[in-house]
């Protein structure tokens, strides 16, 4: 897939789906804050460490084992890597958290996966192969905790569903926990609205020229952003993906009635992060699935907007622009629909959709202002787990911050310690999801861990009590496209 003309934009977007945003790494421009001295970071926590070994399918893996290893292993699943990009093995999300874990006796491991892109098919067995290699070369852990960011979050949840006997607990962070089918269906809804109302020349499936398609989508969005009518329609397309109106980490969240500010932030999510996946990298998914795995046959966009977290904003912007929202929704509901290839749906469901069946403690974490993997993913996962009767094994915590995987090391370490405490005691602590307790625990780690971004910006912990809205598309393992009449 040729994307060279968009390499810088794609690299930025893919960094947000990757592993580097565990508080230390690439991020959108930050609000100005004071810098903080760095925590001690061992040399082994550098990103340029050579692989420990290679699996039979060509995936490389990496171990970091401290001299005082306590018998617990954290198996890290990294996020999305764009085709053609460097793909080293990764055993942690950020070097500061890595340093804390190693200094407390925990071992770390992770693989590159044998391919890039939506590599869940390769990631699941490669991560198990990494565990097998660790058992042979280091020793069998007494406890193994699966963890990962973003695409690594869905891989983490997939590992414990498919290989429950190999793990003791899981920490999926900013994970695609609605599963592959639902995630790409919601992406199609947003893209379909954008195409129908603003950019009829762009392709939403069957993309043959990813770079050109992305260019066309970004040009149409930029033109739309110049008029009140265009901004209202951009907001509608964003609302069908539940894109939050908050983009920059460490910036204040736009006020509840600041609809213009919310739309401006959604425009940034679209053009700087989401569009590369929706209008370009979908081609990689369809190539590996052997066809289009997404559909909007049978979808009522009036009903979907009514469920969206952004519905009030959309209505306000349509009124201000003098546009007829009902007419645009009718246009969406009347437009020719996109059908799915059944074999491709089966591929994506296998890679992966969640049953909700848990056999171990799981603690998930998400920011509330995540416009790439929206926090509604947590509602989807909580729902299938509750339906399976395993809600007692799941806890979910939220951080009040814009950005994808925009956690500080202190917040990540606090979540990991809560999960470890659950393993040690056999029960969740009373403060496992209590924001005041979590914030106090994170703050007590000290200034060197309460930092964000490559500039080590001083950042207080921001856990809060939050219940995400409903996910807009069905997400259970039984979801299938309507049958043709």
CSV table of C-alpha atoms in Angstrom, one decimal:
chain,number,residue,atom,x,y,z
A,1,UNK,CA,0.0,0.0,0.0
A,2,UNK,CA,1.6,3.2,-1.2
A,3,UNK,CA,1.2,6.1,1.4
A,4,UNK,CA,4.5,7.9,0.9
A,5,UNK,CA,2.9,11.3,0.3
A,6,UNK,CA,1.1,11.1,3.6
A,7,UNK,CA,4.0,9.5,5.6
A,8,UNK,CA,4.3,12.3,8.2
A,9,UNK,CA,0.5,12.4,8.9
A,10,UNK,CA,0.2,8.7,8.9
A,11,UNK,CA,3.2,8.3,11.2
A,12,UNK,CA,1.5,10.7,13.7
A,13,UNK,CA,-1.8,9.0,13.5
A,14,UNK,CA,-0.3,5.5,13.9
A,15,UNK,CA,1.8,6.7,16.9
A,16,UNK,CA,-1.5,7.3,18.5
A,17,UNK,CA,-2.6,3.8,17.9
A,18,UNK,CA,0.7,2.4,18.9
A,19,UNK,CA,2.5,2.0,22.2
A,20,UNK,CA,4.2,5.3,22.7
A,21,UNK,CA,1.4,7.3,24.5
A,22,UNK,CA,1.8,5.8,27.9
A,23,UNK,CA,2.4,9.3,29.1
A,24,UNK,CA,5.9,9.6,27.5
A,25,UNK,CA,6.0,9.9,23.7
A,26,UNK,CA,4.4,11.5,20.7
A,27,UNK,CA,1.2,13.5,21.3
A,28,UNK,CA,-0.7,16.4,20.0
A,29,UNK,CA,0.6,19.8,21.0
A,30,UNK,CA,0.3,20.1,24.8
A,31,UNK,CA,-0.9,23.0,26.9
A,32,UNK,CA,2.1,24.8,28.4
A,33,UNK,CA,3.2,23.4,31.7
A,34,UNK,CA,6.2,23.2,33.9
A,35,UNK,CA,8.8,20.5,33.2
A,36,UNK,CA,9.6,17.9,35.8
A,37,UNK,CA,12.8,16.0,36.4
A,38,UNK,CA,12.7,12.5,34.9
A,39,UNK,CA,12.4,9.3,36.9
A,40,UNK,CA,15.4,6.9,36.8
A,41,UNK,CA,15.1,4.8,33.6
A,42,UNK,CA,17.4,1.7,33.1
A,43,UNK,CA,19.2,1.4,29.8
A,44,UNK,CA,17.1,-1.7,29.0
A,45,UNK,CA,14.0,0.5,28.8
A,46,UNK,CA,15.3,2.2,25.7
A,47,UNK,CA,13.4,1.7,22.5
A,48,UNK,CA,16.6,0.7,20.6
A,49,UNK,CA,17.3,-2.5,22.4
A,50,UNK,CA,18.0,-5.5,20.2
A,51,UNK,CA,15.5,-8.4,20.0
A,52,UNK,CA,16.0,-11.3,22.3
A,53,UNK,CA,15.1,-13.9,19.7
A,54,UNK,CA,13.0,-14.7,16.6
A,55,UNK,CA,9.9,-16.9,16.3
A,56,UNK,CA,9.3,-19.4,13.5
A,57,UNK,CA,7.1,-17.0,11.5
A,58,UNK,CA,9.7,-14.2,11.6
A,59,UNK,CA,8.3,-12.2,14.5
A,60,UNK,CA,10.9,-11.0,16.9
A,61,UNK,CA,10.5,-10.9,20.7
A,62,UNK,CA,12.1,-9.2,23.6
A,63,UNK,CA,12.6,-10.0,27.3
A,64,UNK,CA,13.6,-7.6,30.1
A,65,UNK,CA,14.3,-9.6,33.3
A,66,UNK,CA,15.6,-7.9,36.5
A,67,UNK,CA,18.2,-9.6,38.7
A,68,UNK,CA,15.6,-9.7,41.5
A,69,UNK,CA,12.8,-11.1,39.4
A,70,UNK,CA,9.8,-11.8,41.6
A,71,UNK,CA,8.2,-14.4,39.3
A,72,UNK,CA,5.6,-12.2,37.8
A,73,UNK,CA,5.8,-11.5,34.0
A,74,UNK,CA,4.0,-8.6,32.2
A,75,UNK,CA,3.4,-9.6,28.6
A,76,UNK,CA,3.0,-6.4,26.6
A,77,UNK,CA,1.0,-6.1,23.3
A,78,UNK,CA,1.9,-3.1,21.2
A,79,UNK,CA,-0.5,-1.1,19.1
A,80,UNK,CA,-1.0,-0.6,15.3
A,81,UNK,CA,2.1,-0.3,13.1
A,82,UNK,CA,1.5,1.0,9.6
A,83,UNK,CA,2.5,-1.2,6.7
A,84,UNK,CA,6.0,-0.4,5.7
A,85,UNK,CA,7.0,1.0,9.1
A,86,UNK,CA,9.7,-0.3,11.4
A,87,UNK,CA,8.3,-3.1,13.5
A,88,UNK,CA,10.6,-3.9,16.5
A,89,UNK,CA,9.4,-6.0,19.4
A,90,UNK,CA,8.0,-4.0,22.3
A,91,UNK,CA,7.9,-5.0,25.9
A,92,UNK,CA,6.4,-1.9,27.5
A,93,UNK,CA,4.4,1.2,26.7
A,94,UNK,CA,6.7,3.9,28.1
A,95,UNK,CA,10.2,3.9,29.6
A,96,UNK,CA,9.2,5.5,32.9
A,97,UNK,CA,6.7,2.8,33.6
A,98,UNK,CA,9.2,0.2,32.4
A,99,UNK,CA,11.8,1.5,34.9
A,100,UNK,CA,9.3,1.3,37.8
A,101,UNK,CA,8.3,-2.3,36.9
A,102,UNK,CA,11.8,-3.5,36.5
A,103,UNK,CA,12.9,-1.8,39.8
A,104,UNK,CA,10.1,-3.6,41.6
A,105,UNK,CA,11.2,-7.0,40.4
A,106,UNK,CA,8.7,-7.6,37.5
A,107,UNK,CA,9.9,-9.1,34.2
A,108,UNK,CA,8.7,-7.7,30.8
A,109,UNK,CA,8.2,-9.4,27.5
A,110,UNK,CA,6.6,-8.7,24.1
A,111,UNK,CA,6.8,-9.4,20.4
A,112,UNK,CA,6.8,-7.5,17.2
A,113,UNK,CA,4.1,-9.7,15.6
A,114,UNK,CA,4.9,-11.3,12.2
A,115,UNK,CA,3.1,-8.6,10.2
A,116,UNK,CA,2.0,-4.9,10.5
A,117,UNK,CA,-1.5,-3.4,10.2
A,118,UNK,CA,-4.5,-5.0,11.7
A,119,UNK,CA,-2.3,-7.9,12.8
A,120,UNK,CA,-4.4,-9.6,15.3
A,121,UNK,CA,-4.3,-12.9,13.4
A,122,UNK,CA,-0.5,-12.9,13.8
A,123,UNK,CA,-0.3,-11.2,17.2
A,124,UNK,CA,-2.3,-13.7,19.2
A,125,UNK,CA,-0.1,-16.8,18.4
A,126,UNK,CA,3.1,-14.7,18.4
A,127,UNK,CA,2.4,-13.5,21.9
A,128,UNK,CA,1.9,-17.1,23.0
A,129,UNK,CA,5.1,-18.0,21.2
A,130,UNK,CA,6.9,-15.3,23.1
A,131,UNK,CA,5.6,-16.8,26.4
A,132,UNK,CA,6.8,-20.2,25.3
A,133,UNK,CA,10.2,-18.8,24.6
A,134,UNK,CA,10.3,-17.1,28.0
A,135,UNK,CA,9.4,-20.4,29.7
A,136,UNK,CA,12.3,-22.1,27.9
A,137,UNK,CA,14.9,-19.4,28.2
A,138,UNK,CA,14.1,-17.8,31.6
A,139,UNK,CA,11.7,-20.0,33.5
A,140,UNK,CA,7.9,-20.3,33.8
A,141,UNK,CA,6.4,-17.3,35.6
A,142,UNK,CA,4.3,-17.8,38.7
A,143,UNK,CA,1.9,-15.2,37.3
A,144,UNK,CA,1.5,-13.7,33.9
A,145,UNK,CA,-0.3,-10.4,33.3
A,146,UNK,CA,-1.4,-9.4,29.8
A,147,UNK,CA,-1.4,-5.7,29.1
A,148,UNK,CA,-1.3,-3.4,26.1
A,149,UNK,CA,-2.4,-0.1,24.5
A,150,UNK,CA,-4.9,0.5,21.8
A,151,UNK,CA,-4.7,-2.3,19.2
A,152,UNK,CA,-2.6,-3.9,21.9
A,153,UNK,CA,-5.7,-3.6,24.2
A,154,UNK,CA,-7.9,-5.6,21.9
A,155,UNK,CA,-5.0,-8.1,21.6
A,156,UNK,CA,-4.7,-8.3,25.4
A,157,UNK,CA,-8.4,-9.0,25.7
A,158,UNK,CA,-8.2,-11.5,22.8
A,159,UNK,CA,-5.3,-13.3,24.5
A,160,UNK,CA,-7.2,-14.0,27.7
A,161,UNK,CA,-10.3,-15.1,25.8
A,162,UNK,CA,-8.4,-17.5,23.5
A,163,UNK,CA,-5.7,-18.7,25.8
A,164,UNK,CA,-7.1,-18.2,29.4
A,165,UNK,CA,-4.8,-20.9,30.9
A,166,UNK,CA,-1.7,-18.9,30.1
A,167,UNK,CA,-2.7,-15.7,32.1
A,168,UNK,CA,-3.4,-14.6,35.6
A,169,UNK,CA,-4.9,-11.2,34.9
A,170,UNK,CA,-5.2,-8.5,32.2
A,171,UNK,CA,-4.8,-4.7,31.9
A,172,UNK,CA,-6.1,-3.5,28.5
A,173,UNK,CA,-5.6,0.2,28.1
A,174,UNK,CA,-7.4,2.5,25.6
A,175,UNK,CA,-8.4,-0.8,24.0
A,176,UNK,CA,-10.6,-1.5,21.0
A,177,UNK,CA,-12.8,-3.5,23.2
A,178,UNK,CA,-16.0,-3.3,21.1
A,179,UNK,CA,-14.2,-5.8,18.8
A,180,UNK,CA,-13.2,-5.6,15.2
A,181,UNK,CA,-16.6,-5.9,13.5
A,182,UNK,CA,-18.3,-3.2,15.6
A,183,UNK,CA,-15.2,-0.9,15.4
A,184,UNK,CA,-15.0,-0.9,11.6
A,185,UNK,CA,-18.8,-0.6,11.3
A,186,UNK,CA,-18.9,2.6,13.3
A,187,UNK,CA,-16.0,3.9,11.2
A,188,UNK,CA,-18.0,3.1,8.1
A,189,UNK,CA,-21.0,5.1,9.5
A,190,UNK,CA,-19.0,8.2,10.0
A,191,UNK,CA,-17.2,7.9,6.7
A,192,UNK,CA,-20.5,7.2,4.9
A,193,UNK,CA,-22.1,10.4,6.3
A,194,UNK,CA,-19.0,12.4,5.3
A,195,UNK,CA,-19.1,11.0,1.8
A,196,UNK,CA,-22.9,11.4,1.3
A,197,UNK,CA,-23.1,15.0,2.6
A,198,UNK,CA,-19.7,16.5,1.8
A,199,UNK,CA,-17.4,14.4,-0.4
A,200,UNK,CA,-19.2,12.2,-2.9
A,201,UNK,CA,-15.9,11.3,-4.7
A,202,UNK,CA,-14.2,9.6,-1.8
A,203,UNK,CA,-14.3,5.8,-1.4
A,204,UNK,CA,-15.4,4.4,2.0
A,205,UNK,CA,-14.7,0.7,1.0
A,206,UNK,CA,-12.8,-0.9,-1.8
A,207,UNK,CA,-10.1,1.8,-1.7
A,208,UNK,CA,-7.7,1.4,-4.6
A,209,UNK,CA,-5.6,4.6,-4.1
A,210,UNK,CA,-5.3,5.1,-0.3
A,211,UNK,CA,-3.1,8.2,-0.6
A,212,UNK,CA,-5.3,9.9,-3.2
A,213,UNK,CA,-8.4,9.0,-1.2
A,214,UNK,CA,-7.0,10.5,1.9
A,215,UNK,CA,-6.0,13.6,0.1
A,216,UNK,CA,-9.5,14.0,-1.3
A,217,UNK,CA,-11.1,13.5,2.1
A,218,UNK,CA,-8.8,16.0,3.9
A,219,UNK,CA,-9.4,18.6,1.1
A,220,UNK,CA,-13.2,18.2,1.4
A,221,UNK,CA,-13.0,18.5,5.2
A,222,UNK,CA,-10.9,21.6,5.0
A,223,UNK,CA,-13.3,23.2,2.6
A,224,UNK,CA,-16.3,22.2,4.8
A,225,UNK,CA,-14.7,23.7,7.9
A,226,UNK,CA,-14.8,27.2,6.3
A,227,UNK,CA,-18.6,27.5,6.4
A,228,UNK,CA,-21.3,27.0,9.2
A,229,UNK,CA,-23.1,24.5,7.0
A,230,UNK,CA,-20.0,22.5,6.4
A,231,UNK,CA,-19.1,22.5,10.1
A,232,UNK,CA,-22.6,21.3,11.0
A,233,UNK,CA,-22.3,18.4,8.6
A,234,UNK,CA,-18.8,17.6,9.8
A,235,UNK,CA,-20.2,17.4,13.3
A,236,UNK,CA,-22.9,15.0,12.2
A,237,UNK,CA,-20.4,12.7,10.6
A,238,UNK,CA,-18.3,12.9,13.8
A,239,UNK,CA,-21.3,12.2,16.0
A,240,UNK,CA,-22.0,9.0,14.1
A,241,UNK,CA,-18.6,7.8,15.4
A,242,UNK,CA,-19.1,9.4,18.8
A,243,UNK,CA,-16.0,11.5,18.3
A,244,UNK,CA,-15.4,13.6,21.4
A,245,UNK,CA,-15.1,17.4,21.1
A,246,UNK,CA,-11.8,17.5,23.0
A,247,UNK,CA,-8.4,16.9,21.3
A,248,UNK,CA,-5.3,18.3,22.9
A,249,UNK,CA,-4.0,16.6,26.1
A,250,UNK,CA,-3.6,18.8,29.1
A,251,UNK,CA,-5.9,21.4,27.6
A,252,UNK,CA,-9.2,22.3,29.3
A,253,UNK,CA,-12.2,20.5,28.0
A,254,UNK,CA,-14.6,22.7,26.0
A,255,UNK,CA,-17.6,23.9,28.0
A,256,UNK,CA,-20.8,21.8,27.7
A,257,UNK,CA,-22.4,24.4,25.5
A,258,UNK,CA,-19.3,25.4,23.5
A,259,UNK,CA,-20.5,23.6,20.4
A,260,UNK,CA,-18.2,25.6,18.0
A,261,UNK,CA,-15.2,24.6,20.2
A,262,UNK,CA,-16.3,21.0,20.3
A,263,UNK,CA,-16.6,20.8,16.5
A,264,UNK,CA,-13.2,22.4,16.0
A,265,UNK,CA,-11.7,19.7,18.2
A,266,UNK,CA,-13.6,17.0,16.2
A,267,UNK,CA,-12.2,18.5,13.0
A,268,UNK,CA,-8.7,18.0,14.5
A,269,UNK,CA,-9.4,14.4,15.4
A,270,UNK,CA,-10.7,13.8,11.9
A,271,UNK,CA,-7.9,15.4,9.9
A,272,UNK,CA,-5.0,14.7,12.1
A,273,UNK,CA,-5.8,11.2,13.4
A,274,UNK,CA,-8.9,9.4,12.2
A,275,UNK,CA,-9.1,10.0,8.5
A,276,UNK,CA,-5.8,8.1,7.7
A,277,UNK,CA,-7.5,4.9,9.2
A,278,UNK,CA,-10.9,5.5,7.7
A,279,UNK,CA,-9.9,6.6,4.2
A,280,UNK,CA,-6.5,4.9,3.7
A,281,UNK,CA,-5.6,2.1,6.1
A,282,UNK,CA,-9.0,0.4,5.7
A,283,UNK,CA,-7.4,-0.9,2.5
A,284,UNK,CA,-4.9,-2.9,4.5
A,285,UNK,CA,-7.8,-4.4,6.5
A,286,UNK,CA,-9.8,-5.4,3.4
A,287,UNK,CA,-6.7,-6.9,1.8
A,288,UNK,CA,-6.1,-9.2,4.7
A,289,UNK,CA,-9.8,-10.0,5.2
A,290,UNK,CA,-10.2,-10.7,1.5
A,291,UNK,CA,-13.0,-8.2,1.1
A,292,UNK,CA,-15.1,-5.6,2.9
A,293,UNK,CA,-16.1,-6.7,6.4
A,294,UNK,CA,-18.3,-3.7,7.2
A,295,UNK,CA,-21.9,-2.9,6.3
A,296,UNK,CA,-24.6,-0.3,6.9
A,297,UNK,CA,-27.5,-2.1,5.4
A,298,UNK,CA,-30.5,-1.8,7.8
A,299,UNK,CA,-29.0,1.1,9.8
A,300,UNK,CA,-31.2,4.0,10.8
A,301,UNK,CA,-29.0,7.1,11.1
A,302,UNK,CA,-31.8,9.1,12.7
A,303,UNK,CA,-31.9,6.5,15.5
A,304,UNK,CA,-28.1,6.4,15.7
A,305,UNK,CA,-27.8,10.1,16.1
A,306,UNK,CA,-30.4,10.1,18.9
A,307,UNK,CA,-28.1,7.7,20.8
A,308,UNK,CA,-24.9,9.6,20.1
A,309,UNK,CA,-23.1,11.5,22.9
A,310,UNK,CA,-22.7,14.4,20.4
A,311,UNK,CA,-26.4,14.7,19.4
A,312,UNK,CA,-27.1,18.0,21.3
A,313,UNK,CA,-24.0,19.6,19.6
A,314,UNK,CA,-25.2,18.5,16.1
A,315,UNK,CA,-28.7,19.9,16.6
A,316,UNK,CA,-27.3,23.2,17.9
A,317,UNK,CA,-24.9,23.6,15.0
A,318,UNK,CA,-27.6,22.7,12.4
A,319,UNK,CA,-29.9,25.4,13.9
A,320,UNK,CA,-27.1,28.0,13.9
A,321,UNK,CA,-26.3,27.1,10.2
A,322,UNK,CA,-29.9,27.3,9.1
A,323,UNK,CA,-29.8,23.7,7.9
A,324,UNK,CA,-32.5,21.1,8.0
A,325,UNK,CA,-31.1,18.2,10.1
A,326,UNK,CA,-34.1,15.9,9.3
A,327,UNK,CA,-33.4,16.4,5.6
A,328,UNK,CA,-29.8,15.4,5.9
A,329,UNK,CA,-30.7,12.4,7.9
A,330,UNK,CA,-33.2,11.4,5.3
A,331,UNK,CA,-30.5,11.8,2.7
A,332,UNK,CA,-28.3,9.4,4.7
A,333,UNK,CA,-31.1,6.9,5.2
A,334,UNK,CA,-32.0,7.1,1.5
A,335,UNK,CA,-28.5,6.8,0.1
A,336,UNK,CA,-27.3,3.5,-1.5
A,337,UNK,CA,-26.0,1.3,1.3
A,338,UNK,CA,-22.7,-0.6,1.7
A,339,UNK,CA,-22.9,-4.4,1.9
A,340,UNK,CA,-20.3,-6.7,3.5
A,341,UNK,CA,-18.5,-9.7,2.1
A,342,UNK,CA,-19.6,-12.6,4.5
A,343,UNK,CA,-16.1,-14.2,4.4
A,344,UNK,CA,-14.5,-10.9,5.3
A,345,UNK,CA,-17.0,-10.5,8.2
A,346,UNK,CA,-16.0,-13.9,9.5
A,347,UNK,CA,-12.4,-13.0,9.3
A,348,UNK,CA,-12.8,-9.8,11.3
A,349,UNK,CA,-15.1,-11.5,13.8
A,350,UNK,CA,-12.4,-14.1,14.4
A,351,UNK,CA,-9.8,-11.3,14.8
A,352,UNK,CA,-11.6,-10.5,17.1
A,353,UNK,CA,-15.0,-10.3,18.7
A,354,UNK,CA,-15.6,-10.8,22.4
A,355,UNK,CA,-17.8,-13.3,24.2
A,356,UNK,CA,-17.5,-11.6,27.5
A,357,UNK,CA,-16.4,-14.8,29.3
A,358,UNK,CA,-13.7,-14.1,31.8
A,359,UNK,CA,-11.8,-16.5,34.0
A,360,UNK,CA,-9.4,-14.0,35.6
A,361,UNK,CA,-9.4,-10.4,36.9
A,362,UNK,CA,-9.4,-7.7,34.2
A,363,UNK,CA,-8.9,-4.0,34.9
A,364,UNK,CA,-9.4,-1.7,31.9
A,365,UNK,CA,-8.5,2.0,31.6
A,366,UNK,CA,-9.5,4.7,29.1
A,367,UNK,CA,-9.3,8.5,28.8
A,368,UNK,CA,-12.7,10.2,28.4
A,369,UNK,CA,-11.5,12.4,25.5
A,370,UNK,CA,-10.3,9.6,23.2
A,371,UNK,CA,-11.3,10.3,19.6
A,372,UNK,CA,-9.6,7.4,18.0
A,373,UNK,CA,-10.7,4.5,20.2
A,374,UNK,CA,-13.7,6.2,21.9
A,375,UNK,CA,-14.5,5.4,25.6
A,376,UNK,CA,-17.8,3.8,24.5
A,377,UNK,CA,-15.7,0.8,23.8
A,378,UNK,CA,-15.6,0.2,27.6
A,379,UNK,CA,-19.4,0.1,27.7
A,380,UNK,CA,-19.4,-2.5,24.9
A,381,UNK,CA,-17.0,-4.7,26.8
A,382,UNK,CA,-18.7,-4.2,30.1
A,383,UNK,CA,-22.0,-5.3,28.5
A,384,UNK,CA,-20.8,-8.5,27.0
A,385,UNK,CA,-19.0,-9.4,30.3
A,386,UNK,CA,-22.1,-8.8,32.3
A,387,UNK,CA,-24.2,-10.8,29.8
A,388,UNK,CA,-21.7,-13.7,30.3
A,389,UNK,CA,-22.2,-13.5,34.1
A,390,UNK,CA,-18.6,-12.4,34.8
A,391,UNK,CA,-19.0,-8.8,35.8
A,392,UNK,CA,-17.4,-9.5,39.2
A,393,UNK,CA,-14.1,-10.1,37.5
A,394,UNK,CA,-14.1,-6.7,35.6
A,395,UNK,CA,-13.3,-3.3,36.8
A,396,UNK,CA,-13.0,-0.2,34.6
A,397,UNK,CA,-11.3,3.1,35.4
A,398,UNK,CA,-11.3,6.4,33.5
A,399,UNK,CA,-8.9,9.4,33.2
A,400,UNK,CA,-10.3,12.8,32.5
A,401,UNK,CA,-8.0,13.9,29.7
A,402,UNK,CA,-8.1,14.4,25.9
A,403,UNK,CA,-6.0,12.1,23.8
A,404,UNK,CA,-5.6,8.5,22.8
A,405,UNK,CA,-3.8,6.4,25.5
A,406,UNK,CA,-2.9,9.7,27.1
A,407,UNK,CA,-2.0,8.3,30.5
A,408,UNK,CA,0.8,9.4,32.8
A,409,UNK,CA,3.2,6.7,34.1
A,410,UNK,CA,1.7,7.3,37.6
A,411,UNK,CA,-1.8,6.5,36.3
A,412,UNK,CA,-0.6,3.4,34.6
A,413,UNK,CA,1.4,2.2,37.6
A,414,UNK,CA,-1.5,2.9,39.9
A,415,UNK,CA,-3.8,0.7,37.7
A,416,UNK,CA,-1.2,-2.1,37.6
A,417,UNK,CA,-0.8,-2.0,41.4
A,418,UNK,CA,-4.6,-2.3,41.8
A,419,UNK,CA,-4.6,-5.3,39.6
A,420,UNK,CA,-1.6,-6.9,41.4
A,421,UNK,CA,-3.5,-6.3,44.7
A,422,UNK,CA,-6.5,-8.1,43.3
A,423,UNK,CA,-4.2,-11.1,42.5
A,424,UNK,CA,-2.6,-11.0,45.9
A,425,UNK,CA,-5.8,-10.8,48.0
A,426,UNK,CA,-8.3,-12.5,45.8
A,427,UNK,CA,-10.7,-9.5,45.9
A,428,UNK,CA,-10.9,-6.0,44.5
A,429,UNK,CA,-9.9,-3.4,47.0
A,430,UNK,CA,-12.6,-0.9,48.0
A,431,UNK,CA,-10.7,1.8,46.1
A,432,UNK,CA,-10.1,-0.1,42.9
A,433,UNK,CA,-12.3,2.3,41.0
A,434,UNK,CA,-12.7,5.2,43.5
A,435,UNK,CA,-11.2,8.3,41.8
A,436,UNK,CA,-10.1,9.9,45.0
A,437,UNK,CA,-8.2,6.8,46.1
A,438,UNK,CA,-6.7,6.3,42.7
A,439,UNK,CA,-5.6,9.9,42.4
A,440,UNK,CA,-4.0,9.9,45.9
A,441,UNK,CA,-2.1,6.7,45.1
A,442,UNK,CA,-0.8,8.1,41.8
A,443,UNK,CA,0.2,11.4,43.4
A,444,UNK,CA,2.1,9.5,46.1
A,445,UNK,CA,4.4,8.1,43.4
A,446,UNK,CA,6.0,11.6,43.2
A,447,UNK,CA,6.6,14.2,40.6
A,448,UNK,CA,8.9,12.2,38.5
A,449,UNK,CA,6.0,9.8,37.6
A,450,UNK,CA,3.3,12.3,37.3
A,451,UNK,CA,4.4,13.6,33.9
A,452,UNK,CA,3.2,13.5,30.4
A,453,UNK,CA,4.7,13.8,26.9
A,454,UNK,CA,8.3,13.8,25.7
A,455,UNK,CA,8.8,17.1,27.4
A,456,UNK,CA,8.0,15.6,30.8
A,457,UNK,CA,5.2,18.0,31.5
A,458,UNK,CA,4.1,18.0,35.2
A,459,UNK,CA,0.6,16.5,35.2
A,460,UNK,CA,-1.5,15.7,38.2
A,461,UNK,CA,-3.5,12.4,38.1
A,462,UNK,CA,-7.0,12.8,36.7
A,463,UNK,CA,-9.0,9.7,37.5
A,464,UNK,CA,-12.7,10.4,37.7
A,465,UNK,CA,-16.0,8.6,38.1
A,466,UNK,CA,-17.4,8.1,34.5
A,467,UNK,CA,-20.0,6.0,32.8
A,468,UNK,CA,-19.5,6.0,29.0
A,469,UNK,CA,-22.5,6.3,26.7
A,470,UNK,CA,-23.9,3.4,24.7
A,471,UNK,CA,-21.8,2.1,21.9
A,472,UNK,CA,-23.6,3.0,18.6
A,473,UNK,CA,-23.4,-0.4,16.8
A,474,UNK,CA,-24.0,-4.0,18.0
A,475,UNK,CA,-20.8,-5.5,19.3
A,476,UNK,CA,-21.6,-9.0,20.5
A,477,UNK,CA,-20.3,-12.2,18.8
A,478,UNK,CA,-23.7,-12.9,17.1
A,479,UNK,CA,-23.8,-9.6,15.1
A,480,UNK,CA,-24.1,-10.3,11.4
A,481,UNK,CA,-25.2,-8.2,8.4
A,482,UNK,CA,-28.8,-8.5,7.2
A,483,UNK,CA,-29.4,-11.3,4.7
A,484,UNK,CA,-30.2,-10.2,1.2
A,485,UNK,CA,-33.9,-10.6,0.3
